[in-house]
Amino acid sequence: MHIADVHLGVRPEAGKAYSGERSAEIWESFRRLIRVCRSEAPDLLLVAGDLFHRQPLLRELKEVDSLFASLERTQVVLIAGNHDHIRRESYYRTFRWSGNVHFLGSEKIEAVEFPAFETAVYGCSYHEKQIPTPLYDSAAAAGRQKTEILLAHGGDAAHIPISREKLSGLGYAYVALGHIHMPQVVVPGLAAYAGALEPTDKNDTGHHGYIRGEITEKGCSFSFVPFALREYIHCQVEVDPRTTGARLREMVQAKIEEKGEQNMYKFLLKGYHDPDVLFDLDALDGRGNIIDILDETKPAWDLEKLYRNNKNNLIGRYIESFSGAEKDSVEYTALCEGISALMETRRGTE
């Protein structure tokens, strides 16, 4: 089993219904994962960095170690990522793990061997927040055991850049990757990101979970297992001049019912609204699971009628200045915003 980016201790964005408990939920999801691991009893549980969102407290390390120690038939191998990198005063430096837990804490590639199933796992930990050097490019398997695995964290310019071509030539049976929160296969049959166990940011959309894999004489096969309690979902709602505030709320709630009330949502409102209708965005969050609503709708002004009625005043001249502006253009947006401001000013003086 391969997990990454659990981020224990994070306080992620969540709707009102979940904000107070979301951090605890991520701990509970990790405990659920341990229960699954206890039941399935894989030879290895690989933790590809950022188990913690920041420097772990001593009590947190003890809690995690106790959970790992409960895996009587599984060996655990983990590394520190950029979020929980090993500082000078880090408890990672002195903590004594249980016998089945192997922390690859060096900043240089090292290995732990398991002769019982002819396997070695290689990896290194972050000692800085950023490592711009492509360390894995030259981290070839040393041939210590029949099956060799690389545990790696990174993949962008500031966090150990990773080359797919170089990974393919290093000689590993599997490369367990962390740092990118979206699960994805990097090299088919060889390397994959497990993604975050639970989404921790409103942009962490899609399924989250872990990877279950097997290495045999025929090679490596693996699959992603959805596991997260909740997802962040981005939804777009199309508005037209007939859309009232009540109707908009119905549309938003219908989207939530369709995609799951347990999830957390970011809504984008698009289209054209009646200039006399004002949407109460706070009222749209009827279930407390909306974390953001962006209103990009434009007022559906009848420009010809408005111009005829105002051709001899400031509003008419303003409309004239945008003659030829096409809908959905930057100029048309400026025209609509300007008219709205001028009309609001007029109302205030009437």
XYZ file of C-alpha atoms in Angstrom:
350
model
C 0.000 0.000 0.000
C 1.248 3.438 -0.955
C 0.043 6.674 0.639
C 1.322 10.247 0.624
C 0.485 13.791 1.669
C -1.739 12.909 4.614
C -0.938 16.314 6.178
C -1.885 15.416 9.732
C -2.392 18.658 11.671
C -3.608 20.686 8.704
C -6.606 22.982 9.142
C -8.095 22.891 5.666
C -10.777 25.067 4.152
C -14.224 23.606 4.717
C -17.829 24.699 4.695
C -19.461 25.825 7.923
C -20.816 22.344 8.519
C -17.334 20.800 8.584
C -14.835 23.557 9.458
C -14.649 22.670 13.155
C -14.090 18.975 12.590
C -12.243 18.738 9.275
C -8.789 18.554 10.894
C -9.963 15.717 13.150
C -11.519 13.982 10.145
C -8.131 13.791 8.448
C -6.681 12.070 11.510
C -9.632 9.686 11.505
C -9.145 8.955 7.811
C -5.552 7.995 8.566
C -6.763 5.675 11.341
C -9.262 4.125 8.906
C -6.418 3.538 6.476
C -4.465 1.742 9.198
C -7.485 -0.476 9.898
C -7.696 -1.391 6.209
C -3.970 -2.093 6.173
C -4.326 -4.265 9.280
C -7.049 -6.251 7.551
C -5.322 -6.661 4.181
C -1.827 -7.164 5.661
C 0.373 -6.008 2.766
C 4.097 -6.651 3.064
C 4.794 -2.926 2.805
C 3.074 0.339 3.675
C 4.950 3.110 1.851
C 4.513 6.712 3.061
C 5.879 9.089 0.421
C 6.347 12.242 2.511
C 4.255 14.945 4.177
C 2.657 12.594 6.661
C 2.408 15.769 8.762
C 1.491 19.262 7.602
C 4.254 20.786 9.731
C 6.807 19.706 12.335
C 5.214 16.817 14.242
C 4.797 17.120 17.985
C 6.239 14.336 20.118
C 2.772 13.148 21.116
C 1.788 13.015 17.443
C 4.787 10.847 16.585
C 3.888 8.525 19.450
C 0.298 8.305 18.213
C 1.384 7.518 14.648
C 4.005 5.016 15.779
C 1.407 3.196 17.881
C -0.845 2.902 14.834
C 2.016 1.647 12.682
C 3.056 -0.838 15.375
C -0.433 -2.359 15.261
C 0.379 -3.615 11.749
C 1.849 -6.906 12.913
C 2.274 -8.326 9.393
C 3.355 -5.126 7.606
C 6.636 -3.238 7.386
C 6.259 0.559 7.195
C 8.738 2.769 5.329
C 8.399 6.550 5.409
C 10.244 9.738 4.502
C 9.809 13.391 5.474
C 8.566 15.728 2.758
C 8.821 19.477 2.316
C 6.023 20.271 4.802
C 7.378 18.091 7.617
C 11.041 18.480 6.665
C 13.621 17.675 9.326
C 14.678 20.816 11.159
C 17.537 21.078 13.651
C 15.152 20.722 16.603
C 12.827 18.208 14.939
C 11.622 15.228 16.996
C 12.183 13.187 13.857
C 15.909 13.232 14.698
C 15.641 11.435 18.012
C 12.365 9.529 17.906
C 12.651 5.762 18.350
C 10.225 3.984 16.052
C 8.751 0.549 16.603
C 10.537 -2.414 15.060
C 8.361 -2.591 11.949
C 8.722 1.142 11.161
C 11.661 2.332 9.071
C 12.257 6.073 8.723
C 14.636 7.023 5.913
C 15.708 10.278 7.540
C 18.963 11.012 5.710
C 19.145 13.838 3.193
C 21.021 11.398 0.940
C 19.500 8.326 -0.672
C 19.639 5.333 1.690
C 17.953 1.940 1.745
C 16.260 -0.480 4.104
C 16.292 -4.154 3.192
C 13.711 -6.885 3.822
C 15.383 -10.238 3.045
C 12.231 -12.147 4.046
C 10.574 -10.991 0.808
C 13.733 -10.089 -1.116
C 12.981 -6.379 -1.263
C 14.829 -3.112 -0.629
C 13.240 0.332 -0.358
C 15.298 3.440 -1.146
C 14.598 7.075 -0.277
C 15.667 10.255 1.448
C 14.043 12.977 3.537
C 13.820 16.739 3.159
C 15.986 18.771 5.516
C 14.930 22.033 3.851
C 11.584 23.348 2.631
C 12.848 23.408 -0.924
C 15.281 21.203 -2.840
C 15.727 22.404 -6.439
C 18.242 19.632 -7.248
C 16.940 16.595 -9.214
C 18.272 14.090 -6.659
C 16.419 11.100 -8.062
C 17.920 11.401 -11.535
C 21.074 9.619 -10.327
C 19.490 7.442 -7.619
C 19.791 4.139 -9.455
C 18.821 0.899 -7.745
C 21.931 -0.713 -6.261
C 20.910 -4.340 -6.724
C 20.815 -5.166 -3.012
C 17.666 -7.271 -3.336
C 15.670 -8.967 -6.063
C 12.904 -6.334 -5.876
C 13.790 -2.672 -5.329
C 11.460 0.268 -4.752
C 12.088 4.017 -4.672
C 10.153 6.181 -2.211
C 10.246 9.754 -3.554
C 8.720 13.163 -2.796
C 8.786 15.999 -5.300
C 8.109 16.779 -8.917
C 8.246 20.554 -9.414
C 11.068 23.045 -9.905
C 11.451 23.841 -6.187
C 10.898 20.338 -4.822
C 13.249 17.769 -6.397
C 12.367 17.982 -10.109
C 11.520 14.568 -11.520
C 12.172 13.291 -15.037
C 9.920 10.484 -16.286
C 12.647 9.316 -18.636
C 15.230 9.163 -15.841
C 12.834 7.299 -13.530
C 12.300 4.672 -16.209
C 16.008 3.907 -16.374
C 16.829 3.680 -12.655
C 16.080 -0.030 -12.322
C 13.276 0.015 -9.768
C 10.250 -2.258 -9.781
C 8.082 0.571 -8.479
C 8.465 4.283 -7.671
C 6.085 5.499 -4.936
C 5.673 9.252 -5.378
C 4.374 12.008 -3.114
C 3.968 15.818 -3.215
C 1.394 16.168 -6.005
C -2.044 15.946 -4.370
C -3.861 14.541 -7.388
C -3.416 10.778 -7.917
C -1.794 10.100 -11.258
C 0.320 7.560 -13.102
C 3.685 9.000 -14.111
C 5.119 5.926 -15.844
C 2.659 3.079 -16.583
C 3.487 -0.037 -14.583
C 6.307 1.741 -12.745
C 5.651 5.100 -11.071
C 2.630 6.894 -9.614
C 1.533 9.613 -7.254
C -0.870 8.327 -4.621
C -2.187 11.850 -4.178
C -3.377 13.199 -0.851
C -5.264 10.730 1.327
C -7.847 13.482 1.957
C -8.185 16.781 0.048
C -6.738 19.651 2.086
C -7.335 22.632 -0.204
C -10.346 23.846 -2.193
C -8.360 23.275 -5.389
C -7.739 19.593 -4.498
C -10.669 18.459 -6.607
C -11.466 14.900 -7.665
C -11.080 11.574 -5.879
C -8.445 11.071 -3.184
C -7.179 7.930 -1.527
C -4.257 5.516 -1.813
C -2.595 3.037 -4.171
C -2.744 -0.730 -3.795
C -0.078 -2.586 -5.747
C 1.545 -5.941 -6.274
C 4.964 -6.928 -7.594
C 5.342 -10.421 -9.046
C 7.603 -12.202 -11.510
C 5.464 -10.660 -14.256
C 6.137 -7.117 -13.074
C 4.296 -4.433 -11.141
C 0.574 -3.749 -11.217
C -1.226 -1.131 -9.156
C -4.531 0.698 -8.908
C -5.912 3.745 -7.169
C -8.408 3.211 -4.338
C -10.791 6.135 -3.546
C -10.889 6.588 0.222
C -11.543 10.211 1.238
C -14.590 11.140 3.312
C -15.276 14.254 1.243
C -14.322 15.933 -2.017
C -13.925 19.533 -3.117
C -16.145 20.070 -6.136
C -16.184 23.101 -8.449
C -19.548 23.812 -10.062
C -20.660 26.383 -12.615
C -24.241 27.650 -12.596
C -25.646 29.443 -15.640
C -27.894 32.415 -14.820
C -30.280 34.210 -17.168
C -32.503 37.314 -16.739
C -35.368 35.123 -15.500
C -33.296 33.794 -12.573
C -34.491 35.113 -9.224
C -32.691 34.744 -5.926
C -35.006 31.909 -4.897
C -34.522 30.122 -8.212
C -30.743 30.443 -7.939
C -30.806 28.855 -4.504
C -32.825 25.936 -5.903
C -30.280 25.493 -8.691
C -27.359 25.499 -6.246
C -29.023 23.031 -3.882
C -29.894 20.733 -6.809
C -26.205 20.601 -7.773
C -25.265 19.701 -4.201
C -27.904 16.965 -3.997
C -26.726 15.551 -7.326
C -23.028 15.413 -6.409
C -23.289 14.619 -2.688
C -24.184 16.603 0.410
C -21.052 15.332 2.181
C -18.820 17.224 -0.239
C -17.550 20.814 -0.158
C -18.288 23.200 -2.990
C -16.973 26.191 -4.860
C -19.581 27.776 -7.142
C -19.048 30.043 -10.129
C -22.087 31.991 -11.331
C -22.021 32.873 -15.052
C -24.421 34.479 -17.488
C -26.659 37.571 -17.407
C -28.969 38.594 -14.583
C -31.912 40.982 -14.337
C -30.376 44.359 -13.328
C -33.074 44.735 -10.683
C -32.256 41.396 -9.042
C -29.593 41.250 -6.336
C -28.329 37.796 -5.347
C -27.775 37.186 -1.630
C -24.734 34.925 -1.884
C -24.682 34.081 1.840
C -28.228 32.734 1.619
C -27.178 30.191 -1.018
C -25.233 28.167 1.560
C -28.239 26.360 2.975
C -26.328 23.252 4.093
C -23.099 24.870 5.258
C -20.876 23.063 2.768
C -20.092 25.905 0.343
C -16.623 27.373 0.803
C -16.683 29.952 -1.983
C -19.125 31.567 -4.428
C -17.855 33.752 -7.265
C -20.463 35.874 -9.051
C -19.282 36.665 -12.583
C -22.758 37.377 -13.944
C -23.414 40.608 -15.817
C -26.562 42.739 -15.739
C -28.739 42.159 -18.810
C -29.286 45.798 -19.721
C -31.509 46.624 -22.696
C -28.900 48.961 -24.126
C -30.976 50.238 -27.028
C -33.881 51.225 -24.802
C -31.537 52.648 -22.180
C -29.788 54.743 -24.829
C -33.047 56.046 -26.306
C -34.165 57.214 -22.865
C -30.804 58.767 -21.961
C -29.190 59.915 -25.237
C -28.925 63.501 -24.008
C -27.314 62.797 -20.632
C -24.227 61.151 -19.125
C -25.614 57.623 -19.394
C -26.283 58.024 -23.110
C -22.837 59.444 -23.763
C -21.281 56.595 -21.765
C -23.108 53.988 -23.876
C -21.989 55.795 -27.050
C -18.357 55.560 -25.946
C -18.596 51.749 -26.015
C -20.274 51.522 -29.394
C -19.480 48.206 -31.051
C -18.410 46.387 -27.891
C -19.215 42.687 -28.232
C -20.798 40.583 -25.502
C -18.307 38.694 -23.314
C -15.553 41.181 -24.217
C -13.622 43.161 -21.618
C -15.136 46.348 -23.054
C -18.682 45.028 -22.665
C -17.967 44.079 -19.047
C -16.705 47.606 -18.384
C -19.811 49.023 -20.087
C -22.142 46.970 -17.872
C -20.276 47.844 -14.697
C -20.258 51.511 -15.609
C -23.987 51.570 -16.353
C -24.716 49.803 -13.072
C -22.720 52.439 -11.190
C -24.402 55.311 -13.031
C -27.879 53.862 -12.482
C -27.159 53.331 -8.804
C -26.014 56.948 -8.529
C -29.202 58.106 -10.254
C -31.356 56.062 -7.840
C -29.545 57.616 -4.904
C -30.435 61.132 -6.035
C -34.080 60.436 -6.859
